[in-house]
């Protein structure tokens, strides 16, 4: 499945003419937009916007900015040939969202459309007129710098996924560690999600030695069902010299039936990707060759950095996969909501939540 990145969106917008004032998609919005500057590879994008119908002029408009964070959130929402509603993706966040939507729609691979809206009230289903959406259709590029509407028979049922929640307490003293507490909390949430996914799929999970004190559902992780207490009792690890020590601080390892190791995972933010890859490479060197996945689990915004680091020659033996936070929580949600288990999930299903990170450069 093709994916699009913030860098792709920024590159496309950079190719829009700067000497042109752009109309919003909706004809009811009378304002105009002009691009001032586009910073590669992932933004920001600076612009001016003004509304002649209200007597304002470009020369009086202030310069505003679209952040890389906003661009990444929108990029992560796109799937090829599927409509997305920018307002639903971003909620009430970012007062520049309509500008970004407009600029994207003017680039060749994007169309605007109005898919039908499924309304289900007390079992009575109707298709109502839909809201404005964007569609990414890379196979049908249109002329650069123009808006093109895509006619579609698609209908959307706008039922949101339930939120993913966590009940955890970080180990005592973590606030004094050399890492931002919010970063550490997010890291721990994802570790918990990986553990719970493993529990549903019949995997036992090793959590890094220094994270065993995390309190989840009022009990330390070390006391939770399905948590591996020591690598010295794992037959895939302890017979091999140096493997136990090399694996102690791996964030998450899934074991199955004492004979398989479905995944070895490092949960990393951008500054830690290299150290995570290095830990996995060291662990790999202590083990015999066998089928597994070496995975960097990282924020969606860090995709390009993960690919850059995983593609370095030194890390090529890992054949690293990238497992974005959004995909972790999507899989966790499906496990909880649909009660997925090992009998209902095959390897191909698990792989579809990850992507190959090591590419030729």
Tab-separated table of C-alpha atoms in Angstrom:
chain	number	residue	atom	x	y	z
A	1	UNK	CA	0.000	0.000	0.000
A	2	UNK	CA	1.390	3.390	-0.982
A	3	UNK	CA	1.790	5.950	1.763
A	4	UNK	CA	2.435	9.664	1.549
A	5	UNK	CA	4.730	11.693	3.803
A	6	UNK	CA	5.038	15.290	4.913
A	7	UNK	CA	8.027	15.592	2.580
A	8	UNK	CA	5.857	14.509	-0.369
A	9	UNK	CA	3.204	17.122	0.441
A	10	UNK	CA	5.759	19.882	0.992
A	11	UNK	CA	7.552	19.051	-2.258
A	12	UNK	CA	4.274	19.166	-4.209
A	13	UNK	CA	3.238	22.491	-2.664
A	14	UNK	CA	6.683	23.948	-3.359
A	15	UNK	CA	6.062	23.294	-7.060
A	16	UNK	CA	2.898	25.442	-7.068
A	17	UNK	CA	3.432	28.862	-8.714
A	18	UNK	CA	4.186	31.558	-6.149
A	19	UNK	CA	2.926	34.338	-8.403
A	20	UNK	CA	-0.620	33.009	-8.176
A	21	UNK	CA	-3.344	33.751	-5.620
A	22	UNK	CA	-5.252	30.582	-4.761
A	23	UNK	CA	-8.996	30.325	-4.202
A	24	UNK	CA	-10.353	28.192	-1.392
A	25	UNK	CA	-12.106	24.986	-2.425
A	26	UNK	CA	-15.543	26.176	-1.305
A	27	UNK	CA	-16.870	29.029	-3.481
A	28	UNK	CA	-18.577	30.382	-0.343
A	29	UNK	CA	-15.156	31.265	1.060
A	30	UNK	CA	-14.102	34.426	-0.739
A	31	UNK	CA	-10.588	34.720	0.618
A	32	UNK	CA	-7.354	34.320	-1.336
A	33	UNK	CA	-4.040	32.665	-0.451
A	34	UNK	CA	-0.524	33.319	-1.702
A	35	UNK	CA	2.488	31.127	-0.928
A	36	UNK	CA	5.464	33.082	0.426
A	37	UNK	CA	8.010	30.317	1.057
A	38	UNK	CA	8.240	26.533	1.399
A	39	UNK	CA	11.009	24.929	3.460
A	40	UNK	CA	12.200	21.494	2.399
A	41	UNK	CA	12.018	18.686	3.287
A	42	UNK	CA	9.008	18.775	5.677
A	43	UNK	CA	8.017	22.422	6.122
A	44	UNK	CA	7.206	24.916	7.364
A	45	UNK	CA	5.116	26.710	4.701
A	46	UNK	CA	4.647	30.465	4.979
A	47	UNK	CA	1.755	32.270	3.275
A	48	UNK	CA	-0.518	35.297	3.271
A	49	UNK	CA	-4.320	35.203	3.216
A	50	UNK	CA	-6.763	38.046	2.741
A	51	UNK	CA	-10.403	38.604	1.741
A	52	UNK	CA	-11.111	41.287	-0.920
A	53	UNK	CA	-14.858	40.948	-0.255
A	54	UNK	CA	-14.207	42.329	3.220
A	55	UNK	CA	-11.993	45.125	1.947
A	56	UNK	CA	-8.657	43.598	2.958
A	57	UNK	CA	-5.631	43.549	0.648
A	58	UNK	CA	-2.601	41.338	0.291
A	59	UNK	CA	-0.182	44.133	1.228
A	60	UNK	CA	-1.859	44.436	4.634
A	61	UNK	CA	-1.997	40.682	5.322
A	62	UNK	CA	0.404	39.229	7.876
A	63	UNK	CA	2.716	36.330	7.068
A	64	UNK	CA	1.523	33.112	8.695
A	65	UNK	CA	3.021	29.632	8.929
A	66	UNK	CA	1.907	26.015	8.536
A	67	UNK	CA	3.977	23.783	10.816
A	68	UNK	CA	5.651	20.487	9.972
A	69	UNK	CA	3.551	18.879	12.735
A	70	UNK	CA	0.311	19.896	11.008
A	71	UNK	CA	1.589	18.658	7.639
A	72	UNK	CA	2.547	15.295	9.132
A	73	UNK	CA	-0.858	14.831	10.772
A	74	UNK	CA	-2.565	15.367	7.436
A	75	UNK	CA	-0.072	13.212	5.505
A	76	UNK	CA	-0.606	10.302	7.885
A	77	UNK	CA	-4.352	10.397	7.256
A	78	UNK	CA	-4.131	9.791	3.504
A	79	UNK	CA	-4.599	6.375	1.935
A	80	UNK	CA	-4.589	6.033	-1.842
A	81	UNK	CA	-8.022	6.547	-3.441
A	82	UNK	CA	-9.753	7.055	-0.079
A	83	UNK	CA	-11.461	10.371	0.804
A	84	UNK	CA	-10.486	12.127	4.019
A	85	UNK	CA	-12.103	15.053	5.778
A	86	UNK	CA	-9.392	17.439	6.955
A	87	UNK	CA	-11.602	18.917	9.668
A	88	UNK	CA	-12.239	15.454	11.125
A	89	UNK	CA	-8.545	14.621	11.007
A	90	UNK	CA	-7.556	17.785	12.841
A	91	UNK	CA	-10.669	18.516	14.891
A	92	UNK	CA	-10.614	22.097	16.103
A	93	UNK	CA	-6.819	22.244	16.025
A	94	UNK	CA	-4.809	24.589	13.795
A	95	UNK	CA	-6.427	27.706	12.342
A	96	UNK	CA	-4.346	27.190	9.175
A	97	UNK	CA	-5.903	23.805	8.326
A	98	UNK	CA	-8.146	25.218	5.558
A	99	UNK	CA	-5.108	26.854	3.927
A	100	UNK	CA	-3.169	23.581	3.903
A	101	UNK	CA	-6.232	21.761	2.538
A	102	UNK	CA	-6.524	24.343	-0.262
A	103	UNK	CA	-2.859	24.179	-1.244
A	104	UNK	CA	-2.857	20.368	-1.257
A	105	UNK	CA	-5.958	20.338	-3.464
A	106	UNK	CA	-4.153	22.493	-6.055
A	107	UNK	CA	-1.346	19.919	-6.453
A	108	UNK	CA	-1.598	17.316	-9.255
A	109	UNK	CA	-2.261	14.145	-7.232
A	110	UNK	CA	-5.134	15.507	-5.155
A	111	UNK	CA	-8.812	16.073	-5.893
A	112	UNK	CA	-11.669	17.392	-3.808
A	113	UNK	CA	-14.931	15.471	-3.646
A	114	UNK	CA	-18.244	15.205	-1.834
A	115	UNK	CA	-18.862	11.537	-0.983
A	116	UNK	CA	-22.266	10.607	0.366
A	117	UNK	CA	-22.784	10.440	4.123
A	118	UNK	CA	-24.419	7.344	5.622
A	119	UNK	CA	-26.973	8.335	8.223
A	120	UNK	CA	-28.252	5.470	10.372
A	121	UNK	CA	-30.968	6.502	12.830
A	122	UNK	CA	-32.831	3.768	14.689
A	123	UNK	CA	-32.119	1.301	11.903
A	124	UNK	CA	-33.312	3.630	9.144
A	125	UNK	CA	-30.411	4.198	6.753
A	126	UNK	CA	-30.187	7.077	4.286
A	127	UNK	CA	-27.409	8.473	2.096
A	128	UNK	CA	-27.260	12.219	2.694
A	129	UNK	CA	-25.266	14.897	0.908
A	130	UNK	CA	-21.710	14.653	2.129
A	131	UNK	CA	-19.083	17.091	3.332
A	132	UNK	CA	-15.976	18.227	1.475
A	133	UNK	CA	-13.156	15.663	1.374
A	134	UNK	CA	-9.763	15.343	-0.312
A	135	UNK	CA	-8.667	12.280	-2.273
A	136	UNK	CA	-5.111	11.281	-3.073
A	137	UNK	CA	-5.110	9.660	-6.549
A	138	UNK	CA	-1.459	9.378	-7.666
A	139	UNK	CA	-2.380	7.361	-10.765
A	140	UNK	CA	-4.466	10.243	-12.234
A	141	UNK	CA	-2.510	13.496	-11.890
A	142	UNK	CA	-4.194	16.691	-13.084
A	143	UNK	CA	-2.682	20.019	-14.141
A	144	UNK	CA	-0.614	21.731	-11.474
A	145	UNK	CA	-2.124	24.762	-9.739
A	146	UNK	CA	-5.808	24.079	-10.428
A	147	UNK	CA	-8.675	22.683	-8.390
A	148	UNK	CA	-10.356	19.579	-9.804
A	149	UNK	CA	-13.438	17.913	-8.373
A	150	UNK	CA	-13.654	14.116	-8.427
A	151	UNK	CA	-17.104	12.670	-8.901
A	152	UNK	CA	-17.548	9.613	-6.708
A	153	UNK	CA	-20.228	7.147	-5.691
A	154	UNK	CA	-18.515	6.486	-2.382
A	155	UNK	CA	-20.485	6.877	0.832
A	156	UNK	CA	-18.874	7.320	4.223
A	157	UNK	CA	-20.142	6.121	7.567
A	158	UNK	CA	-18.656	8.640	9.989
A	159	UNK	CA	-18.472	6.444	13.073
A	160	UNK	CA	-15.285	7.287	14.996
A	161	UNK	CA	-13.050	4.631	16.504
A	162	UNK	CA	-13.112	4.458	20.263
A	163	UNK	CA	-10.211	6.182	21.995
A	164	UNK	CA	-7.320	4.080	23.257
A	165	UNK	CA	-6.749	4.633	26.987
A	166	UNK	CA	-4.017	3.584	29.386
A	167	UNK	CA	-4.020	3.028	33.135
A	168	UNK	CA	-0.387	3.221	34.209
A	169	UNK	CA	2.038	4.764	36.657
A	170	UNK	CA	5.674	5.325	35.728
A	171	UNK	CA	8.396	3.881	37.959
A	172	UNK	CA	9.349	5.959	40.995
A	173	UNK	CA	12.034	8.516	40.219
A	174	UNK	CA	11.432	8.625	36.474
A	175	UNK	CA	10.792	12.378	36.720
A	176	UNK	CA	14.474	12.844	37.514
A	177	UNK	CA	15.669	10.895	34.520
A	178	UNK	CA	17.427	12.557	31.588
A	179	UNK	CA	14.324	12.524	29.410
A	180	UNK	CA	11.178	14.617	29.123
A	181	UNK	CA	8.434	13.124	31.301
A	182	UNK	CA	5.836	13.376	28.515
A	183	UNK	CA	8.136	11.567	26.107
A	184	UNK	CA	8.726	8.843	28.704
A	185	UNK	CA	4.995	8.541	29.358
A	186	UNK	CA	4.248	8.133	25.631
A	187	UNK	CA	7.052	5.576	25.324
A	188	UNK	CA	5.522	3.599	28.189
A	189	UNK	CA	1.998	3.781	26.760
A	190	UNK	CA	3.212	2.227	23.520
A	191	UNK	CA	5.093	-0.503	25.426
A	192	UNK	CA	1.840	-1.319	27.228
A	193	UNK	CA	-0.064	-1.433	23.922
A	194	UNK	CA	2.549	-3.820	22.468
A	195	UNK	CA	2.295	-6.014	25.566
A	196	UNK	CA	-1.516	-6.137	25.309
A	197	UNK	CA	-1.386	-6.903	21.575
A	198	UNK	CA	1.001	-9.747	22.381
A	199	UNK	CA	-1.340	-11.024	25.093
A	200	UNK	CA	-4.234	-11.193	22.597
A	201	UNK	CA	-2.093	-12.966	19.994
A	202	UNK	CA	-0.769	-15.585	22.388
A	203	UNK	CA	2.730	-14.089	22.716
A	204	UNK	CA	4.660	-13.748	25.946
A	205	UNK	CA	6.342	-10.352	26.140
A	206	UNK	CA	9.739	-9.278	27.422
A	207	UNK	CA	9.768	-5.661	28.599
A	208	UNK	CA	13.143	-3.934	29.100
A	209	UNK	CA	14.686	-4.691	32.488
A	210	UNK	CA	14.564	-1.046	33.595
A	211	UNK	CA	10.822	-0.791	32.783
A	212	UNK	CA	9.633	-3.741	34.858
A	213	UNK	CA	8.586	-1.374	37.659
A	214	UNK	CA	5.866	0.320	35.590
A	215	UNK	CA	2.530	0.004	37.373
A	216	UNK	CA	-0.261	-1.088	35.055
A	217	UNK	CA	-3.761	-1.780	36.390
A	218	UNK	CA	-2.384	-1.364	39.921
A	219	UNK	CA	0.299	-4.049	39.534
A	220	UNK	CA	3.953	-3.873	38.418
A	221	UNK	CA	4.516	-5.173	34.908
A	222	UNK	CA	6.740	-7.941	36.267
A	223	UNK	CA	3.643	-9.403	37.963
A	224	UNK	CA	1.378	-9.211	34.908
A	225	UNK	CA	0.177	-12.273	33.028
A	226	UNK	CA	2.221	-12.987	29.914
A	227	UNK	CA	5.267	-10.942	30.956
A	228	UNK	CA	8.629	-12.720	30.647
A	229	UNK	CA	10.360	-12.370	34.015
A	230	UNK	CA	13.870	-13.286	32.907
A	231	UNK	CA	15.641	-14.003	29.609
A	232	UNK	CA	17.739	-16.623	31.381
A	233	UNK	CA	14.819	-19.051	31.099
A	234	UNK	CA	14.114	-18.423	27.395
A	235	UNK	CA	15.497	-21.304	25.280
A	236	UNK	CA	15.825	-19.046	22.230
A	237	UNK	CA	18.141	-16.725	24.161
A	238	UNK	CA	20.041	-18.186	27.127
A	239	UNK	CA	22.070	-20.901	25.306
A	240	UNK	CA	23.851	-18.270	23.199
A	241	UNK	CA	26.810	-16.484	24.758
A	242	UNK	CA	26.140	-12.839	25.446
A	243	UNK	CA	22.536	-12.929	24.215
A	244	UNK	CA	20.884	-12.497	27.616
A	245	UNK	CA	22.968	-9.419	28.399
A	246	UNK	CA	22.392	-7.987	24.903
A	247	UNK	CA	18.630	-8.383	25.251
A	248	UNK	CA	18.181	-6.922	28.740
A	249	UNK	CA	17.369	-3.403	27.576
A	250	UNK	CA	15.479	-4.208	24.371
A	251	UNK	CA	12.141	-2.435	24.867
A	252	UNK	CA	9.899	-5.294	23.794
A	253	UNK	CA	10.379	-8.872	22.547
A	254	UNK	CA	7.539	-11.214	21.650
A	255	UNK	CA	8.024	-14.949	22.302
A	256	UNK	CA	5.757	-17.761	21.116
A	257	UNK	CA	5.708	-21.358	22.373
A	258	UNK	CA	9.361	-21.150	23.515
A	259	UNK	CA	10.292	-21.844	19.872
A	260	UNK	CA	9.567	-18.593	18.016
A	261	UNK	CA	10.408	-14.914	18.427
A	262	UNK	CA	7.830	-13.059	16.263
A	263	UNK	CA	9.285	-9.573	16.850
A	264	UNK	CA	12.110	-7.664	18.518
A	265	UNK	CA	11.039	-4.047	18.988
A	266	UNK	CA	12.602	-0.767	20.058
A	267	UNK	CA	10.238	2.081	20.944
A	268	UNK	CA	12.073	5.227	19.942
A	269	UNK	CA	11.688	8.949	19.435
A	270	UNK	CA	13.756	10.599	16.707
A	271	UNK	CA	16.798	11.202	18.893
A	272	UNK	CA	16.935	7.549	19.956
A	273	UNK	CA	16.449	5.705	16.674
A	274	UNK	CA	20.173	5.030	16.190
A	275	UNK	CA	20.617	3.678	19.724
A	276	UNK	CA	17.597	1.406	19.267
A	277	UNK	CA	18.935	0.053	15.987
A	278	UNK	CA	22.333	-0.474	17.618
A	279	UNK	CA	20.808	-2.470	20.507
A	280	UNK	CA	18.921	-4.688	18.069
A	281	UNK	CA	22.020	-5.164	15.902
A	282	UNK	CA	24.035	-6.212	18.954
A	283	UNK	CA	21.276	-8.632	19.985
A	284	UNK	CA	21.121	-10.084	16.468
A	285	UNK	CA	24.883	-10.693	16.530
A	286	UNK	CA	24.536	-12.922	19.628
A	287	UNK	CA	21.789	-15.127	18.151
A	288	UNK	CA	21.752	-17.741	15.410
A	289	UNK	CA	19.888	-16.767	12.241
A	290	UNK	CA	16.146	-17.370	12.408
A	291	UNK	CA	12.950	-15.796	11.093
A	292	UNK	CA	11.867	-12.732	13.092
A	293	UNK	CA	11.099	-9.042	12.730
A	294	UNK	CA	13.439	-6.269	13.874
A	295	UNK	CA	11.130	-3.309	14.386
A	296	UNK	CA	11.484	0.374	15.211
A	297	UNK	CA	8.267	1.599	16.820
A	298	UNK	CA	8.133	5.369	16.528
A	299	UNK	CA	5.851	8.366	16.222
A	300	UNK	CA	4.224	8.878	12.826
A	301	UNK	CA	6.103	12.172	12.477
A	302	UNK	CA	9.429	10.327	12.720
A	303	UNK	CA	8.910	8.093	9.684
A	304	UNK	CA	11.481	9.784	7.461
A	305	UNK	CA	14.113	9.766	10.194
A	306	UNK	CA	13.535	6.066	10.882
A	307	UNK	CA	13.911	5.254	7.186
A	308	UNK	CA	17.071	7.350	6.933
A	309	UNK	CA	18.738	5.644	9.897
A	310	UNK	CA	17.534	2.099	9.147
A	311	UNK	CA	18.826	2.410	5.566
A	312	UNK	CA	22.421	2.998	6.643
A	313	UNK	CA	24.748	0.191	5.604
A	314	UNK	CA	25.602	-0.766	9.174
A	315	UNK	CA	21.947	-1.549	9.959
A	316	UNK	CA	21.048	-3.298	6.685
A	317	UNK	CA	21.355	-6.825	8.272
A	318	UNK	CA	18.328	-6.028	10.443
A	319	UNK	CA	16.008	-5.508	7.453
A	320	UNK	CA	14.200	-3.148	9.807
A	321	UNK	CA	10.449	-2.640	9.830
A	322	UNK	CA	8.725	0.576	10.926
A	323	UNK	CA	5.655	0.304	13.177
A	324	UNK	CA	4.112	3.797	13.626
A	325	UNK	CA	2.354	4.670	16.870
A	326	UNK	CA	-0.964	5.118	15.047
A	327	UNK	CA	-0.731	1.564	13.657
A	328	UNK	CA	0.168	0.163	17.096
A	329	UNK	CA	-2.922	1.754	18.600
A	330	UNK	CA	-5.093	0.720	15.659
A	331	UNK	CA	-4.028	-2.915	16.113
A	332	UNK	CA	-4.463	-2.662	19.884
A	333	UNK	CA	-7.961	-1.253	19.386
A	334	UNK	CA	-8.883	-4.080	16.989
A	335	UNK	CA	-7.566	-6.673	19.431
A	336	UNK	CA	-9.694	-5.201	22.204
A	337	UNK	CA	-12.806	-4.453	20.154
A	338	UNK	CA	-12.865	-7.634	18.043
A	339	UNK	CA	-11.145	-9.916	20.535
A	340	UNK	CA	-8.515	-10.958	18.013
A	341	UNK	CA	-6.426	-13.997	18.910
A	342	UNK	CA	-3.689	-16.158	17.406
A	343	UNK	CA	-6.253	-18.389	15.667
A	344	UNK	CA	-7.830	-15.435	13.869
A	345	UNK	CA	-4.623	-13.592	12.894
A	346	UNK	CA	-1.930	-14.762	10.474
A	347	UNK	CA	1.534	-13.375	9.802
A	348	UNK	CA	0.359	-11.380	6.774
A	349	UNK	CA	-2.229	-9.581	8.896
A	350	UNK	CA	0.400	-8.596	11.437
A	351	UNK	CA	2.813	-7.450	8.727
A	352	UNK	CA	0.267	-5.114	7.147
A	353	UNK	CA	0.567	-2.785	10.161
A	354	UNK	CA	4.299	-2.329	9.544
A	355	UNK	CA	6.352	-1.162	6.595
A	356	UNK	CA	9.851	-1.868	5.362
A	357	UNK	CA	12.142	0.848	6.723
A	358	UNK	CA	15.494	-0.154	5.202
A	359	UNK	CA	15.547	1.033	1.607
A	360	UNK	CA	18.259	1.490	-0.990
A	361	UNK	CA	19.770	4.966	-0.807
